[in-house]
Amino acid sequence: MELRTASNPRDVKAYDTARLREEFLIDDLFHPDEVKMVYSHIDRIITGSAVPVSGPLTLDAGDELRAEYFLQRRELGVINIGGEGVVTVDGVSYELRYKDGLYVGMGSRDIRLESKDASQPAKFYFNSAPAHKTYPTVYIRPEDCVRVELGTMEESNHRTICKYILPGQVESCQLVMGMTSLKPGSVWNTMPCHTHDRRMEVYLYFELPQDAIVMHYMGQPTETRHIVMRNEQAVISPSWSIHSASATRAYTFIWGMVGENKDFDDMDAVAMSDIR
């Protein structure tokens, strides 16, 4: 498990490209037969992936969590962006198609992930947050989720937001997750931008061809920076930072939020005239 420390916005102003990528970019996800985890000190979120090919993979606490098992004090959200797979939670199996999700509550001991077809392996992407209460494990189909359509073609930001884990639909302690898909011809997300001091966020960009790039924008609204990203890379966004992007073509991204407030609309909007 890789550890990432928190960053002060005053220090980030002096980061060069390499340092920005080192601190915030997660660029080596989805390796066959591997579980990859990045533990961030920002709200203690864990961002990870698992690609089972030869056999099932398990989520273990490792030395970093000082826990008996991975979800002893945590909750978990999983979304599959690969071939069909199976997540087994304490002996109960859930089949996840492409873009299906699963919420797993605190206290679940045995988490196994496997692919139904090794030639088309599942790609499990997950976020995990500290928890204080056990909520039921829930299988999530995108067609059953709350959907919101935003933006316009004229502004190049026509998109659909699909909310997987949020109050009133799938209950959690602090984890909120979902997926945003841009319509063909649209390339901007979360612009006009915002911050939310009460929670941080992680984005995973996917459904991009290998030669496409995403320009992910971060930083304080008057001190913006960018990180060049590619298909199936993730980025950590501190609570003080904007999190927006434009790309060379339409794309999809999974967003995961962790923090004090689970209210999706609790945002501090930034006027376009104030962005620097």
Coordinates of C-alpha atoms in Angstrom, one line a residue:
M1 CA 0.0 0.0 0.0
E2 CA 1.5 3.3 -1.1
L3 CA 1.2 6.3 1.4
R4 CA 0.5 9.9 0.4
T5 CA 0.7 12.8 2.8
A6 CA -1.4 15.9 2.8
S7 CA -0.2 19.0 1.0
N8 CA -0.5 22.7 2.0
P9 CA -1.9 24.9 -0.7
R10 CA 0.8 27.5 -0.1
D11 CA 3.4 24.8 -0.8
V12 CA 1.7 23.5 -3.9
K13 CA 2.2 26.9 -5.5
A14 CA 5.9 26.0 -5.8
Y15 CA 5.5 22.5 -7.2
D16 CA 6.8 21.7 -10.6
T17 CA 5.1 19.2 -13.0
A18 CA 6.9 16.2 -11.6
R19 CA 6.1 17.1 -8.0
L20 CA 2.4 17.7 -8.8
R21 CA 2.2 14.3 -10.5
E22 CA 4.0 12.6 -7.6
E23 CA 1.7 14.0 -5.0
F24 CA -1.7 13.8 -6.7
L25 CA -1.7 11.5 -9.7
I26 CA -2.3 7.8 -9.4
D27 CA -1.0 6.4 -12.7
D28 CA -0.3 2.7 -12.4
L29 CA -3.6 1.1 -11.7
F30 CA -5.1 -2.1 -13.2
H31 CA -2.2 -4.5 -13.4
P32 CA -3.2 -8.2 -14.0
D33 CA -3.3 -10.3 -10.8
E34 CA -2.5 -7.3 -8.6
V35 CA -4.3 -5.2 -5.9
K36 CA -3.1 -1.6 -6.0
M37 CA -3.8 0.7 -3.1
V38 CA -3.0 4.3 -2.4
Y39 CA -3.6 5.5 1.2
S40 CA -4.0 9.3 1.4
H41 CA -3.7 11.2 4.6
I42 CA -6.4 13.6 3.2
D43 CA -9.5 12.3 5.0
R44 CA -7.8 8.9 5.1
I45 CA -9.3 7.7 1.8
I46 CA -7.9 4.6 0.1
T47 CA -8.0 4.5 -3.7
G48 CA -7.4 1.1 -5.3
S49 CA -7.8 -1.4 -8.1
A50 CA -7.8 -5.1 -8.6
V51 CA -7.6 -7.1 -11.8
P52 CA -8.0 -10.8 -11.1
V53 CA -6.8 -13.1 -13.9
S54 CA -5.2 -16.3 -12.6
G55 CA -7.6 -16.5 -9.6
P56 CA -9.4 -14.5 -6.9
L57 CA -7.7 -11.6 -5.2
T58 CA -8.4 -10.5 -1.6
L59 CA -8.4 -7.1 0.1
D60 CA -6.0 -7.3 3.1
A61 CA -5.3 -4.6 5.8
G62 CA -1.6 -4.8 5.5
D63 CA 0.7 -3.2 8.1
E64 CA -0.5 0.3 7.2
L65 CA -4.0 0.0 8.7
R66 CA -3.0 -1.7 12.0
A67 CA -6.2 -3.6 11.7
E68 CA -7.2 -7.3 11.9
Y69 CA -8.9 -7.1 8.5
F70 CA -9.4 -4.5 5.8
L71 CA -12.9 -3.4 6.7
Q72 CA -12.6 -3.6 10.5
R73 CA -12.9 0.2 10.8
R74 CA -13.7 1.0 7.1
E75 CA -16.4 1.0 4.4
L76 CA -15.9 0.3 0.7
G77 CA -17.3 1.2 -2.6
V78 CA -16.5 -0.9 -5.7
I79 CA -17.3 -0.2 -9.4
N80 CA -16.3 -2.6 -12.2
I81 CA -15.0 -1.0 -15.4
G82 CA -13.8 -4.3 -17.1
G83 CA -15.2 -7.7 -18.0
E84 CA -17.8 -9.4 -15.8
G85 CA -16.6 -10.1 -12.3
V86 CA -17.7 -11.4 -8.9
V87 CA -17.2 -9.8 -5.5
T88 CA -17.7 -12.2 -2.6
V89 CA -18.4 -10.7 0.8
D90 CA -18.2 -13.1 3.7
G91 CA -19.5 -15.9 1.5
V92 CA -22.2 -14.0 -0.4
S93 CA -21.4 -13.4 -4.0
Y94 CA -22.4 -10.5 -6.2
E95 CA -22.0 -10.5 -10.0
L96 CA -20.8 -7.1 -11.3
R97 CA -21.3 -6.3 -15.0
Y98 CA -19.6 -3.4 -16.7
K99 CA -20.3 -0.3 -14.5
D100 CA -22.1 -2.2 -11.8
G101 CA -21.2 -1.2 -8.3
L102 CA -21.2 -2.6 -4.7
Y103 CA -21.2 -0.9 -1.3
V104 CA -19.7 -3.0 1.5
G105 CA -20.2 -2.0 5.1
M106 CA -17.8 -1.9 8.0
G107 CA -17.2 -5.2 9.7
S108 CA -17.2 -7.4 6.5
R109 CA -14.1 -9.7 6.9
D110 CA -13.6 -11.7 3.8
I111 CA -13.6 -9.7 0.5
R112 CA -12.7 -11.7 -2.6
L113 CA -12.7 -10.4 -6.2
E114 CA -12.6 -12.6 -9.3
S115 CA -13.2 -12.5 -13.0
K116 CA -15.8 -14.7 -14.7
D117 CA -13.6 -14.9 -17.8
A118 CA -9.8 -14.6 -17.5
S119 CA -9.6 -13.6 -21.2
Q120 CA -11.8 -10.5 -20.4
P121 CA -10.9 -9.8 -16.7
A122 CA -12.8 -7.5 -14.5
K123 CA -11.3 -4.2 -13.5
F124 CA -12.4 -3.4 -10.0
Y125 CA -11.9 0.2 -8.9
F126 CA -12.6 1.1 -5.3
N127 CA -12.6 3.8 -2.7
S128 CA -12.6 3.1 1.0
A129 CA -13.2 5.5 4.0
P130 CA -13.0 5.2 7.7
A131 CA -16.4 4.2 9.2
H132 CA -18.1 4.4 12.6
K133 CA -21.3 2.3 11.9
T134 CA -22.2 -0.7 9.9
Y135 CA -24.5 -0.2 6.9
P136 CA -25.8 -3.1 4.8
T137 CA -23.9 -4.3 1.7
V138 CA -25.8 -3.2 -1.4
Y139 CA -25.5 -4.3 -5.0
I140 CA -25.8 -1.2 -7.3
R141 CA -26.9 -1.2 -10.9
P142 CA -26.5 2.1 -12.8
E143 CA -30.0 1.8 -14.3
D144 CA -31.4 2.0 -10.7
C145 CA -29.4 5.1 -9.7
V146 CA -30.4 8.7 -9.4
R147 CA -29.4 10.5 -12.6
V148 CA -29.0 14.2 -13.3
E149 CA -28.4 15.7 -16.8
L150 CA -26.4 18.9 -16.8
G151 CA -24.7 21.3 -19.2
T152 CA -25.2 22.0 -22.9
M153 CA -23.6 21.2 -26.2
E154 CA -23.0 24.9 -26.7
E155 CA -20.8 25.0 -23.6
S156 CA -19.2 21.7 -24.5
N157 CA -20.2 20.2 -21.1
H158 CA -23.4 18.2 -21.8
R159 CA -23.1 15.3 -19.3
T160 CA -25.0 12.8 -17.2
I161 CA -24.3 12.3 -13.5
C162 CA -25.1 8.9 -12.1
K163 CA -25.1 8.8 -8.3
Y164 CA -24.2 5.3 -6.9
I165 CA -23.7 5.8 -3.1
L166 CA -25.4 8.8 -1.5
P167 CA -27.9 9.5 1.3
G168 CA -31.4 8.2 0.6
Q169 CA -30.3 5.6 -2.0
V170 CA -27.3 3.7 -0.6
E171 CA -26.5 4.7 3.0
S172 CA -22.9 5.0 4.2
C173 CA -20.9 6.7 7.0
Q174 CA -19.1 9.2 4.8
L175 CA -18.3 7.7 1.4
V176 CA -20.2 9.1 -1.6
M177 CA -19.5 7.7 -5.1
G178 CA -20.9 8.1 -8.6
M179 CA -20.0 8.3 -12.3
T180 CA -20.2 11.2 -14.8
S181 CA -20.4 10.5 -18.6
L182 CA -19.9 13.2 -21.1
K183 CA -21.9 13.3 -24.3
P184 CA -20.1 13.0 -27.7
G185 CA -18.8 16.5 -28.6
S186 CA -18.5 17.6 -25.0
V187 CA -15.2 17.7 -23.2
W188 CA -15.6 19.9 -20.1
N189 CA -16.6 18.6 -16.6
T190 CA -17.3 20.7 -13.5
M191 CA -16.9 24.0 -15.1
P192 CA -17.9 26.5 -13.7
C193 CA -15.9 24.9 -11.0
H194 CA -16.2 24.7 -7.2
T195 CA -14.5 23.6 -4.0
H196 CA -16.0 21.9 -1.0
D197 CA -14.1 22.4 2.2
R198 CA -16.0 19.7 4.0
R199 CA -14.9 16.8 1.8
M200 CA -12.1 15.8 -0.6
E201 CA -12.5 14.0 -3.9
V202 CA -10.8 11.4 -6.1
Y203 CA -11.5 11.2 -9.9
L204 CA -10.8 8.2 -12.1
Y205 CA -10.9 9.0 -15.8
F206 CA -11.7 6.2 -18.3
E207 CA -13.3 5.3 -21.6
L208 CA -10.6 7.2 -23.4
P209 CA -8.5 6.0 -26.4
Q210 CA -4.8 5.5 -25.6
D211 CA -3.8 8.6 -27.6
A212 CA -6.3 10.9 -25.9
I213 CA -5.4 13.1 -22.9
V214 CA -7.3 14.8 -20.1
M215 CA -6.2 18.2 -18.8
H216 CA -7.1 18.0 -15.1
Y217 CA -7.2 21.4 -13.4
M218 CA -6.5 21.7 -9.7
G219 CA -5.3 24.2 -7.1
Q220 CA -6.9 27.1 -5.4
P221 CA -9.2 29.1 -7.7
T222 CA -6.7 31.9 -8.0
E223 CA -3.7 29.6 -8.2
T224 CA -4.7 26.9 -10.7
R225 CA -2.4 24.2 -12.0
H226 CA -3.0 21.3 -14.4
I227 CA -2.0 17.6 -14.6
V228 CA -2.0 15.8 -17.9
M229 CA -3.8 12.5 -17.5
R230 CA -4.6 9.5 -19.6
N231 CA -7.0 6.6 -19.7
E232 CA -7.6 4.8 -16.4
Q233 CA -5.6 7.2 -14.3
A234 CA -6.9 8.7 -11.0
V235 CA -6.2 12.0 -9.3
I236 CA -6.5 13.1 -5.7
S237 CA -8.2 16.5 -5.1
P238 CA -7.8 18.1 -1.7
S239 CA -10.8 20.0 -0.2
W240 CA -9.2 23.4 -0.9
S241 CA -8.7 22.6 -4.6
I242 CA -10.9 22.9 -7.7
H243 CA -11.4 19.7 -9.7
S244 CA -12.3 20.2 -13.3
A245 CA -11.1 19.0 -16.7
S246 CA -11.1 19.3 -20.4
A247 CA -10.0 16.6 -22.8
T248 CA -9.3 15.8 -26.5
R249 CA -12.6 13.9 -26.7
A250 CA -15.6 12.9 -24.5
Y251 CA -14.8 10.6 -21.5
T252 CA -16.3 9.1 -18.3
F253 CA -15.0 9.5 -14.8
I254 CA -15.8 8.0 -11.4
W255 CA -15.9 10.4 -8.5
G256 CA -15.5 9.4 -4.9
M257 CA -15.9 11.9 -2.0
V258 CA -15.0 11.5 1.7
G259 CA -15.3 13.9 4.5
E260 CA -17.6 15.5 7.1
N261 CA -20.6 16.2 4.8
K262 CA -22.4 13.8 2.5
D263 CA -24.6 16.5 0.9
F264 CA -23.8 16.3 -2.8
D265 CA -24.9 20.0 -3.3
D266 CA -22.7 21.4 -0.5
M267 CA -20.3 23.2 -2.9
D268 CA -18.6 26.6 -2.8
A269 CA -19.1 27.9 -6.4
V270 CA -16.3 29.8 -8.1
A271 CA -17.2 32.6 -10.4
M272 CA -15.6 32.3 -13.9
S273 CA -14.3 35.9 -13.4
D274 CA -12.3 34.8 -10.3
I275 CA -10.4 31.9 -11.8
R276 CA -6.7 32.5 -12.4

